[in-house]
Short mmCIF file of C-alpha atoms in Angstrom, two decimals:
data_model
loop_
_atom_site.label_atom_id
_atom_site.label_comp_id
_atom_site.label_asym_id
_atom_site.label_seq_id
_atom_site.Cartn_x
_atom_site.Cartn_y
_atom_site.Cartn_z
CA UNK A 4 48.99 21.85 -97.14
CA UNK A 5 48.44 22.16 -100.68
CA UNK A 6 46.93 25.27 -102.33
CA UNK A 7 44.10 25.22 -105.46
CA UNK A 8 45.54 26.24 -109.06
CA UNK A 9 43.76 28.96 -110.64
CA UNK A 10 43.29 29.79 -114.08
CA UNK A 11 46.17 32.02 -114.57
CA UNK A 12 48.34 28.81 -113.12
CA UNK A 13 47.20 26.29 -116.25
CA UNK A 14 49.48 26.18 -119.24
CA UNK A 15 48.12 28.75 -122.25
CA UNK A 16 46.82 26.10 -125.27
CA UNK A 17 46.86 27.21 -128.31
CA UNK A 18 44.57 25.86 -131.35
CA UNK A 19 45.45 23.61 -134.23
CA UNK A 20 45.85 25.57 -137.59
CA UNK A 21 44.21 23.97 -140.26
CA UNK A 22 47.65 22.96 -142.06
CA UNK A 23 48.52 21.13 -138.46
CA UNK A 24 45.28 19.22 -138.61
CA UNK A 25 45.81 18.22 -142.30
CA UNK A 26 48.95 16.42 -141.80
CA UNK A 27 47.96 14.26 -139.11
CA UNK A 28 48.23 10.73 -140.00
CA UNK A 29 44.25 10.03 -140.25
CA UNK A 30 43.88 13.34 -142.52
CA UNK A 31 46.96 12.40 -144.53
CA UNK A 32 45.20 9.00 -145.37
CA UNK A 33 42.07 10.27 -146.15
CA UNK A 34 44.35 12.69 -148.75
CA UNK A 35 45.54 9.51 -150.30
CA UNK A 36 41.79 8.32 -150.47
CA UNK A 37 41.16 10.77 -152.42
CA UNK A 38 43.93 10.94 -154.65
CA UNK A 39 43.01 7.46 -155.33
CA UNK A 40 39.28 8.29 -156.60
CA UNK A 41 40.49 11.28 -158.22
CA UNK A 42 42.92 9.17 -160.00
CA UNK A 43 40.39 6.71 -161.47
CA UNK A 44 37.71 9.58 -162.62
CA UNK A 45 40.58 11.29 -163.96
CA UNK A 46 41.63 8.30 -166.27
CA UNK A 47 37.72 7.94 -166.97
CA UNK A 48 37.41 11.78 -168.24
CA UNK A 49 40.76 10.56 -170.46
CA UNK A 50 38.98 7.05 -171.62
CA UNK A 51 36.26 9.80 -172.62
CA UNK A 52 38.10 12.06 -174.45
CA UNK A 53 39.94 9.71 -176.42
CA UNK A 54 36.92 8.07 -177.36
CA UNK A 55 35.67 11.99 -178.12
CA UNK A 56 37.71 12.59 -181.13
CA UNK A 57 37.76 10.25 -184.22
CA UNK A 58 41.26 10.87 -185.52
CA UNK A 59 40.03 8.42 -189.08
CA UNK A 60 36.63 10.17 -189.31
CA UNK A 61 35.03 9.01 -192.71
CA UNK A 62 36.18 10.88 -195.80
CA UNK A 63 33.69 13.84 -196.94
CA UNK A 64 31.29 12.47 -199.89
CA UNK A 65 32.10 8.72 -198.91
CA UNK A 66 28.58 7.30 -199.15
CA UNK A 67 27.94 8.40 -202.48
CA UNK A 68 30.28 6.23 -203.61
CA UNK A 69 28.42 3.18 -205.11
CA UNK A 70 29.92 -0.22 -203.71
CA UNK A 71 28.78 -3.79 -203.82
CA UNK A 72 26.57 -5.02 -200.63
CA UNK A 73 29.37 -7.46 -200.16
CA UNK A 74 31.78 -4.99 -199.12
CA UNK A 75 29.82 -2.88 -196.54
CA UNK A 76 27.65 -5.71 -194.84
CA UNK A 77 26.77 -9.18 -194.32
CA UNK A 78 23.93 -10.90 -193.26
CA UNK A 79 23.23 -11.32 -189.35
CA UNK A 80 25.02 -8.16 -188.96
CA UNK A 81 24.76 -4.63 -188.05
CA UNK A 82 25.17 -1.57 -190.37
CA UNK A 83 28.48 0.53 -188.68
CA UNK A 84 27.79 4.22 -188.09
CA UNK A 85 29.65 5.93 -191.00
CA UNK A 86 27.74 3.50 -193.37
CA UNK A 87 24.64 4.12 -192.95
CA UNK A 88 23.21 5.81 -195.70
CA UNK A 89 25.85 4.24 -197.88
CA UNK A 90 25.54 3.96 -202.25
CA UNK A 91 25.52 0.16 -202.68
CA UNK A 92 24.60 -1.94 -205.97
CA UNK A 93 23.26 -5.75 -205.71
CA UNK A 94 21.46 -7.85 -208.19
CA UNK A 95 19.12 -10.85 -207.36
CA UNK A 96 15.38 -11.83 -207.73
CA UNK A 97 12.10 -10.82 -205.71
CA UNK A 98 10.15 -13.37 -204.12
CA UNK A 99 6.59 -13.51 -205.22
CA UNK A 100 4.34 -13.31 -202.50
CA UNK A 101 6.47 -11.84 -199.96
CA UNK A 102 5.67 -7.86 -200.82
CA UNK A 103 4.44 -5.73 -198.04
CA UNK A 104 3.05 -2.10 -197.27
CA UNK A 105 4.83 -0.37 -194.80
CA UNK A 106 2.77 2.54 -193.52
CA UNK A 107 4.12 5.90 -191.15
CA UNK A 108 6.40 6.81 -194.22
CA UNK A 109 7.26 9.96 -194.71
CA UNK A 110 8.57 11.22 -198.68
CA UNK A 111 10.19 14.70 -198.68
CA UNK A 112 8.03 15.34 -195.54
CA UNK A 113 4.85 13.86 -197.10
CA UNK A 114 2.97 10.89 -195.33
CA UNK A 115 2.07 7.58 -196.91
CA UNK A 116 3.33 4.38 -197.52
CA UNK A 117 5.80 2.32 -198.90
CA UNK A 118 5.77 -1.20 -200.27
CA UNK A 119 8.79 -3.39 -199.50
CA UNK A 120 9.37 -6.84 -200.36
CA UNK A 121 12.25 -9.74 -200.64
CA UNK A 122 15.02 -9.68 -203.03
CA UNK A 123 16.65 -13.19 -203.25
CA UNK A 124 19.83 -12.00 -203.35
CA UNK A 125 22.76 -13.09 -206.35
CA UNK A 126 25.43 -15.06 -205.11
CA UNK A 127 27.60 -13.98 -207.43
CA UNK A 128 27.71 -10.32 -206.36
CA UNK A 129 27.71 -11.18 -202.65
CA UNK A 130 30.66 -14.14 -202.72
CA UNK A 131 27.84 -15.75 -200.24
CA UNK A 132 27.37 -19.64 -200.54
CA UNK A 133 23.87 -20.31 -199.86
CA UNK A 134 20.46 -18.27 -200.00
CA UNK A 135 20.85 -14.92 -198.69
CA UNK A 136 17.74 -12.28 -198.75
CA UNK A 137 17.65 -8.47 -198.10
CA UNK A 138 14.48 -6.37 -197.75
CA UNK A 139 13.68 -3.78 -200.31
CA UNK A 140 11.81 -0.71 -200.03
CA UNK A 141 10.90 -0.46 -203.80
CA UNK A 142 8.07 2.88 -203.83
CA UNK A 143 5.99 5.49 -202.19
CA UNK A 144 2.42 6.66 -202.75
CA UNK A 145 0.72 8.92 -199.53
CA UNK A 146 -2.94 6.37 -200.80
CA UNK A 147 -3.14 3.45 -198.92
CA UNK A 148 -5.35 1.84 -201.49
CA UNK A 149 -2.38 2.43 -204.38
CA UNK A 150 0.25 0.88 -202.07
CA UNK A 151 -1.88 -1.94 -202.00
CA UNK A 152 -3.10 -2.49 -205.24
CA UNK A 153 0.70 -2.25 -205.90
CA UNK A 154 2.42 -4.88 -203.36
CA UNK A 155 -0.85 -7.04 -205.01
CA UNK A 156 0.63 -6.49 -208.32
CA UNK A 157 4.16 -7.01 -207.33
CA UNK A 158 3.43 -10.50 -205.70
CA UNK A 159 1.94 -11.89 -208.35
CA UNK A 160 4.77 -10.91 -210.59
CA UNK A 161 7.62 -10.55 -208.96
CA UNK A 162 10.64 -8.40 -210.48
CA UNK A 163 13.58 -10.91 -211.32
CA UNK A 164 16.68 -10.87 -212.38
CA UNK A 165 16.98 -6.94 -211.69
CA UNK A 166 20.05 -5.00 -210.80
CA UNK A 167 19.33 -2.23 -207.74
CA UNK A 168 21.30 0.42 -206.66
CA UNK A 169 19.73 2.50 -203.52
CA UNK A 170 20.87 3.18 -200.14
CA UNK A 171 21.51 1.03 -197.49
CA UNK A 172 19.67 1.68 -193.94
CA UNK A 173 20.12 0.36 -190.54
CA UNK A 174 17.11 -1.51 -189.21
CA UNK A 175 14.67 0.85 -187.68
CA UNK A 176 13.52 -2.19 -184.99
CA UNK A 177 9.82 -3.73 -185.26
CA UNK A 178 6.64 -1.58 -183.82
CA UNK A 179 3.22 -3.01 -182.51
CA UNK A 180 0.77 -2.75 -184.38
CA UNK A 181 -2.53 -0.71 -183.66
CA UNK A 182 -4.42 -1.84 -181.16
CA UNK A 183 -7.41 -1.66 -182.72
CA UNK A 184 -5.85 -2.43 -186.57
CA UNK A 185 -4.57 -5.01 -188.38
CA UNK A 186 -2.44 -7.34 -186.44
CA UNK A 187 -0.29 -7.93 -189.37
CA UNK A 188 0.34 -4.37 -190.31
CA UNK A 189 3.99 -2.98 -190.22
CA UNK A 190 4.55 0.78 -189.15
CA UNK A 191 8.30 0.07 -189.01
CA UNK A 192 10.86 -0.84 -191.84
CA UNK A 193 12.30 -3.38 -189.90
CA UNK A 194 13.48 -6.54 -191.84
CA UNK A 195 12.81 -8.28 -188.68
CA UNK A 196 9.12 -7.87 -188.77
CA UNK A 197 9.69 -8.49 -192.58
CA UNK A 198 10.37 -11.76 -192.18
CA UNK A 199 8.26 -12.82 -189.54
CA UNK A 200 5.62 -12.65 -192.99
CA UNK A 201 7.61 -13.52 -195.75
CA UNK A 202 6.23 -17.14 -196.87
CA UNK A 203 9.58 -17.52 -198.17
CA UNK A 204 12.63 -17.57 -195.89
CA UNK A 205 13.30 -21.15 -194.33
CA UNK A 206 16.99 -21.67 -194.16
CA UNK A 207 18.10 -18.33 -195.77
CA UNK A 208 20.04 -15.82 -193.96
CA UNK A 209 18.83 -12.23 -194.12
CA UNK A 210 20.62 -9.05 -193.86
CA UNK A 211 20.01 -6.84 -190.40
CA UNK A 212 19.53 -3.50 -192.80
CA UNK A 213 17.36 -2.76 -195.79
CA UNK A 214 18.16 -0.81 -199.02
CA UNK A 215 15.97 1.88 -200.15
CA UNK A 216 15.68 1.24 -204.16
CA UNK A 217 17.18 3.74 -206.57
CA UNK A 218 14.52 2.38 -208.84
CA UNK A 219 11.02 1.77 -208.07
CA UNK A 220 8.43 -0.69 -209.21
CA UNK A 221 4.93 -1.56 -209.35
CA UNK A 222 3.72 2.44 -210.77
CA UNK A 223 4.81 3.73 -207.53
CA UNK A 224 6.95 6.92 -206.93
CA UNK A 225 10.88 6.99 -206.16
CA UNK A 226 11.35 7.52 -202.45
CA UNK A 227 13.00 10.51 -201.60
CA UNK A 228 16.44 9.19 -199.91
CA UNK A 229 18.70 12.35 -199.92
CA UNK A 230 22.56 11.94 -198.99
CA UNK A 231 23.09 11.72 -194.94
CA UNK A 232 24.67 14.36 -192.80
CA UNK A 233 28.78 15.02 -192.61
CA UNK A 234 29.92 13.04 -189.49
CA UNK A 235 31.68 15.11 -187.42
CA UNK A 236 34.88 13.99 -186.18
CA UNK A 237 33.75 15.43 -182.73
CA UNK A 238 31.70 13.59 -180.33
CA UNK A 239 30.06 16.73 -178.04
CA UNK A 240 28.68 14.02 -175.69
CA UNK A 241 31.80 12.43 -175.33
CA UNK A 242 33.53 15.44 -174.53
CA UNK A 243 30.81 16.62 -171.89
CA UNK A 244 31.20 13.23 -170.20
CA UNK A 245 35.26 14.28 -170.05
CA UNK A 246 34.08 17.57 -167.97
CA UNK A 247 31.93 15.58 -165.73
CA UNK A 248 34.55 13.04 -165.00
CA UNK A 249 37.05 16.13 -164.61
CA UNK A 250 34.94 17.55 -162.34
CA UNK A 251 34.25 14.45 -160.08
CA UNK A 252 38.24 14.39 -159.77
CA UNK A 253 37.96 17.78 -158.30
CA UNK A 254 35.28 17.43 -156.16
CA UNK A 255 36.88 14.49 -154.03
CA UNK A 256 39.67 16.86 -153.14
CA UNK A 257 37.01 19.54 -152.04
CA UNK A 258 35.56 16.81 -150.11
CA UNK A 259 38.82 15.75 -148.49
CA UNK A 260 39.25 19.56 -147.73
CA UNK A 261 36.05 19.87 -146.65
CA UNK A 262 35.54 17.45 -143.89
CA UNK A 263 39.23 18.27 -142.59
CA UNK A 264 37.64 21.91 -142.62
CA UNK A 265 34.71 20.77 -140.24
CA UNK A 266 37.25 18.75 -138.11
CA UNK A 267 39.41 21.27 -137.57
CA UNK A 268 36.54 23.98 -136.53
CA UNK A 269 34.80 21.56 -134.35
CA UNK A 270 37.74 21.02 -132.52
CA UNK A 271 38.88 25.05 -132.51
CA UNK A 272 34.84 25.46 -131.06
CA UNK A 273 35.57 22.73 -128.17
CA UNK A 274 39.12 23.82 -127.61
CA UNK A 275 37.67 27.33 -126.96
CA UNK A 276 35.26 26.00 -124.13
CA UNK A 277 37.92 23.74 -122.70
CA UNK A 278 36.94 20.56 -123.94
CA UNK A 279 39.86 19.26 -126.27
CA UNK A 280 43.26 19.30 -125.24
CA UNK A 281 46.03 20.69 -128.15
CA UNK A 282 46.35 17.11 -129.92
CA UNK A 283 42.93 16.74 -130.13
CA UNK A 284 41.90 14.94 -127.88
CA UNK A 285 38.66 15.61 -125.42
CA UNK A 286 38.85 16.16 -122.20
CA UNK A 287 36.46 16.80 -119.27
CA UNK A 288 36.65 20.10 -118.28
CA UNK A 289 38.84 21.24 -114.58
CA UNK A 290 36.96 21.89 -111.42
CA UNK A 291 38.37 23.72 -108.99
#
């Protein structure tokens, strides 16, 4: 005859402590998980803040140095960062006919105009074989009329032989037009929309940014082209990226934490009604 077991005959079990549940072999994988995709945001935040600090940064002053166009650009290519805004000299010839008014200017914070057109450029100061062309913003005026009366003037005789010295200005990228304007009219100084007008250009290669003329021509005013801003050798956004990727390393250990957190009271919960056993595992609960 056999006699039931009560309560006070079953074996006391104890819970897990959280330490016991993270070392179990699923918990310690999930650890290396996430040492894994802490490692790799880690070496991102790194990639960031290397890229963050320019340890060469451009030396103060640097673009008002005059240099020849041949040294800071050639044609088909972009203008680099710390030259924009550079001092350069070239010499060369305008094409007649190929003068343009580019409106949405602003002068010293004045609105207007400016006329720009296409200076054949010298060989000889370039060390360029073949026909090479750069646009030229050559004046301002804030009266539409004067700006054209001027690029009128200016493409029926054409400045040649001249020697410029301006800045040098990365393309600003073509606009559309005004819906309800002129098809043709530029609101952009973009050298691509330049030359998609210039009656002139088969076969020559043009330079990606324009200079903004020392000198003007055609009774127009000087534009106002004031030295650019210090670089700094610190890139804020890089650095912000650094904390973010920082911060993504740490949060995948809070996760890892986390969810062995919520496995570990889940199973303290069920172990306290009698449902899981001390490893873990479920059980159905003992009838007498």
């Amino acid at each position: 005859m056999t006699t039931a077991r009560t309560a006070d005959d079953l074996p006391e079990v104890f819970p897990p402590t959280l330490r016991e549940v993270m070392i179990r072999p699923f918990w310690i994988g999930m650890l290396g998980l996430a040492l894994l995709v802490a490692g790799i945001f880690a070496w991102l935040g790194q990639w960031q803040l290397g890229n963050a600090i320019d340890t060469d940064p451009p030396a103060a002053g640097m673009t008002e140095q005059v240099r020849p166009l041949g040294d800071v650009v050639t044609p088909g290519e972009y203008l680099s960062e710390p030259l924009v805004g550079q001092r350069v000299d070239v010499a060369g010839s305008f094409v007649a006919g190929d003068f343009r008014v580019v409106g949405s200017r602003f002068d010293d914070g004045e609105p207007g105009f400016w006329v720009a057109g296409q200076l054949r450029v010298d060989p000889s100061t370039t060390g360029i074989d073949g026909p090479t062309s750069l646009a030229v913003a050559v004046g301002f005026t804030p009266d539409r009329a004067t700006a054209d009366a001027a690029a009128s003037a200016l493409n029926d005789d054409a400045p040649q032989k001249v020697e410029l010295t301006g800045r040098i200005i990365s393309d600003e990228g073509a606009k559309e037009p005004p819906r309800d304007g002129d098809p043709f009219e530029i609101t952009a100084m973009s050298p691509a929309a330049l030359l998609s007008q210039w009656r002139d250009a088969a076969g020559v290669d043009v330079y990606r940014p324009y200079l903004v003329s020392g000198e003007s021509f055609g009774g127009l005013r000087d534009i106002h082209s004031p030295a650019p801003a210090e670089l700094s050798s610190v890139n804020w956004l890089n650095i912000f990226y650094a904390i973010e990727w920082a911060v993504f390393a740490g949060f995948a250990f809070y996760m890892w934490y986390r969810l062995a957190r919520d496995a570990w009271e889940k199973e303290v919960e069920a172990l306290t009604e009698g449902d899981v056993d001390a490893d873990g595992a479920e059980h159905a609960p003992a009838r007498p």
